[in-house]
Amino acid sequence: MKEKLLELHKNSYVPISNFPVSACVVTSDGREFFGVNVEDASTRAGTCAERTAIFNAITAGVKKGEFKELHVMVSSGKIGMPCFVCRQMISEVFGEDCFVYCYSTDGDVVKHTVHELCPYPFGEDDLV
């Protein structure tokens, strides 16, 4: 997975930050959906790699409960974590026992459950 994510960095559109991020959603049946971060001059209209990968999976028909794991790589020698906007989306479509793998470009990786990243999620039950 590390090699795929590193290769995918080339597709990021990051003219402002020059900070590529790539992500891959793996479903329970083994399908993979990829995403990169995309930014623009306003810095508000872009999107993160994690959400792009999730949106690509949803667009292809993946439903809540079919998401298995998420892999994320940032462009630095450090391991990066999903932002809180991405954590919200992750907590909505992934089960709390699913894994999120975070990589550095140097090959380091950490693994967390969705519950560890999002211990107090805001969800559908909070809307009533």
CSV table of N, CA and C in Angstrom, one decimal, residues 62-108:
chain,number,residue,atom,x,y,z
A,62,VAL,N,-20.5,2.1,-2.7
A,62,VAL,CA,-20.1,1.5,-1.4
A,62,VAL,C,-21.0,2.2,-0.3
A,63,LYS,N,-21.6,1.3,0.5
A,63,LYS,CA,-22.5,1.8,1.6
A,63,LYS,C,-21.8,1.7,2.9
A,64,LYS,N,-22.4,2.5,3.9
A,64,LYS,CA,-22.0,2.4,5.3
A,64,LYS,C,-22.0,0.9,5.7
A,65,GLY,N,-21.0,0.5,6.4
A,65,GLY,CA,-20.9,-0.9,6.8
A,65,GLY,C,-20.0,-1.7,5.8
A,66,GLU,N,-19.7,-1.2,4.6
A,66,GLU,CA,-18.9,-1.9,3.7
A,66,GLU,C,-17.5,-1.4,3.7
A,67,PHE,N,-17.2,-0.3,4.4
A,67,PHE,CA,-15.9,0.3,4.5
A,67,PHE,C,-15.1,-0.6,5.6
A,68,LYS,N,-13.9,-0.9,5.2
A,68,LYS,CA,-13.0,-1.8,6.0
A,68,LYS,C,-11.9,-1.0,6.7
A,69,GLU,N,-11.1,-0.3,5.8
A,69,GLU,CA,-9.9,0.4,6.4
A,69,GLU,C,-9.6,1.6,5.5
A,70,LEU,N,-8.8,2.5,6.1
A,70,LEU,CA,-8.4,3.7,5.4
A,70,LEU,C,-6.9,3.8,5.5
A,71,HIS,N,-6.2,4.1,4.4
A,71,HIS,CA,-4.7,4.3,4.4
A,71,HIS,C,-4.5,5.8,4.0
A,72,VAL,N,-3.6,6.5,4.7
A,72,VAL,CA,-3.3,7.9,4.5
A,72,VAL,C,-1.8,8.1,4.5
A,73,MET,N,-1.3,8.9,3.5
A,73,MET,CA,0.1,9.2,3.5
A,73,MET,C,0.2,10.7,3.3
A,74,VAL,N,1.0,11.4,4.1
A,74,VAL,CA,1.4,12.8,4.0
A,74,VAL,C,2.8,12.9,3.3
A,75,SER,N,3.1,14.1,2.8
A,75,SER,CA,4.3,14.2,2.0
A,75,SER,C,5.5,14.5,2.9
A,76,SER,N,5.4,14.5,4.2
A,76,SER,CA,6.6,14.8,5.0
A,76,SER,C,7.2,13.5,5.5
A,77,GLY,N,8.4,13.6,6.2
A,77,GLY,CA,9.0,12.5,6.8
A,77,GLY,C,8.3,12.1,8.1
A,78,LYS,N,7.2,12.9,8.4
A,78,LYS,CA,6.5,12.6,9.7
A,78,LYS,C,5.2,11.9,9.3
A,79,ILE,N,4.6,11.2,10.2
A,79,ILE,CA,3.3,10.6,10.1
A,79,ILE,C,2.2,11.7,10.3
A,80,GLY,N,1.3,11.8,9.4
A,80,GLY,CA,0.2,12.8,9.6
A,80,GLY,C,-1.1,12.1,9.9
A,81,MET,N,-2.0,12.7,10.6
A,81,MET,CA,-3.3,12.2,10.9
A,81,MET,C,-4.4,12.9,10.2
A,82,PRO,N,-5.5,12.3,10.0
A,82,PRO,CA,-6.6,13.0,9.3
A,82,PRO,C,-7.1,14.2,10.1
A,83,CYS,N,-7.5,15.2,9.4
A,83,CYS,CA,-8.0,16.4,10.1
A,83,CYS,C,-9.4,16.1,10.7
A,84,PHE,N,-9.9,17.0,11.4
A,84,PHE,CA,-11.2,16.8,12.1
A,84,PHE,C,-12.4,16.7,11.2
A,85,VAL,N,-12.3,17.5,10.1
A,85,VAL,CA,-13.4,17.4,9.1
A,85,VAL,C,-13.4,16.0,8.5
A,86,CYS,N,-12.2,15.4,8.2
A,86,CYS,CA,-12.1,14.1,7.7
A,86,CYS,C,-12.6,13.0,8.8
A,87,ARG,N,-12.2,13.3,10.0
A,87,ARG,CA,-12.5,12.4,11.1
A,87,ARG,C,-14.1,12.3,11.2
A,88,GLN,N,-14.7,13.4,11.0
A,88,GLN,CA,-16.2,13.4,11.0
A,88,GLN,C,-16.7,12.4,10.0
A,89,MET,N,-16.3,12.5,8.7
A,89,MET,CA,-16.7,11.7,7.7
A,89,MET,C,-16.3,10.2,7.9
A,90,ILE,N,-15.1,10.0,8.4
A,90,ILE,CA,-14.7,8.7,8.7
A,90,ILE,C,-15.6,8.0,9.7
A,91,SER,N,-15.9,8.8,10.8
A,91,SER,CA,-16.8,8.2,11.9
A,91,SER,C,-18.2,7.9,11.4
A,92,GLU,N,-18.6,8.6,10.3
A,92,GLU,CA,-20.0,8.3,9.8
A,92,GLU,C,-20.1,7.1,8.9
A,93,VAL,N,-19.0,6.7,8.2
A,93,VAL,CA,-19.2,5.6,7.3
A,93,VAL,C,-18.4,4.4,7.7
A,94,PHE,N,-17.4,4.5,8.5
A,94,PHE,CA,-16.6,3.4,9.0
A,94,PHE,C,-17.1,2.9,10.3
A,95,GLY,N,-17.0,1.6,10.6
A,95,GLY,CA,-17.3,1.2,11.9
A,95,GLY,C,-16.3,1.6,12.9
A,96,GLU,N,-16.6,1.7,14.2
A,96,GLU,CA,-15.6,2.2,15.2
A,96,GLU,C,-14.5,1.2,15.4
A,97,ASP,N,-14.6,0.0,15.0
A,97,ASP,CA,-13.5,-1.0,15.1
A,97,ASP,C,-12.7,-1.1,13.8
A,98,CYS,N,-13.0,-0.3,12.8
A,98,CYS,CA,-12.2,-0.3,11.5
A,98,CYS,C,-10.9,0.4,11.8
A,99,PHE,N,-9.9,0.1,10.9
A,99,PHE,CA,-8.6,0.6,11.1
A,99,PHE,C,-8.3,1.8,10.1
A,100,VAL,N,-7.5,2.7,10.7
A,100,VAL,CA,-6.9,3.8,9.9
A,100,VAL,C,-5.4,3.7,10.0
A,101,TYR,N,-4.8,3.5,8.9
A,101,TYR,CA,-3.3,3.4,8.8
A,101,TYR,C,-2.8,4.7,8.3
A,102,CYS,N,-1.8,5.3,9.0
A,102,CYS,CA,-1.2,6.6,8.7
A,102,CYS,C,0.3,6.4,8.4
A,103,TYR,N,0.7,6.8,7.2
A,103,TYR,CA,2.1,6.6,6.8
A,103,TYR,C,2.8,7.9,6.6
A,104,SER,N,4.1,7.8,6.8
A,104,SER,CA,5.0,8.8,6.4
A,104,SER,C,5.6,8.4,5.0
A,105,THR,N,6.2,9.3,4.3
A,105,THR,CA,6.9,9.0,3.0
A,105,THR,C,8.2,8.2,3.3
A,106,ASP,N,8.6,8.2,4.6
A,106,ASP,CA,9.8,7.5,4.9
A,106,ASP,C,9.5,6.0,5.2
A,107,GLY,N,8.2,5.6,5.2
A,107,GLY,CA,7.9,4.2,5.4
A,107,GLY,C,7.3,3.9,6.8
A,108,ASP,N,7.3,4.9,7.7
A,108,ASP,CA,6.8,4.6,9.1
A,108,ASP,C,5.3,4.6,9.0
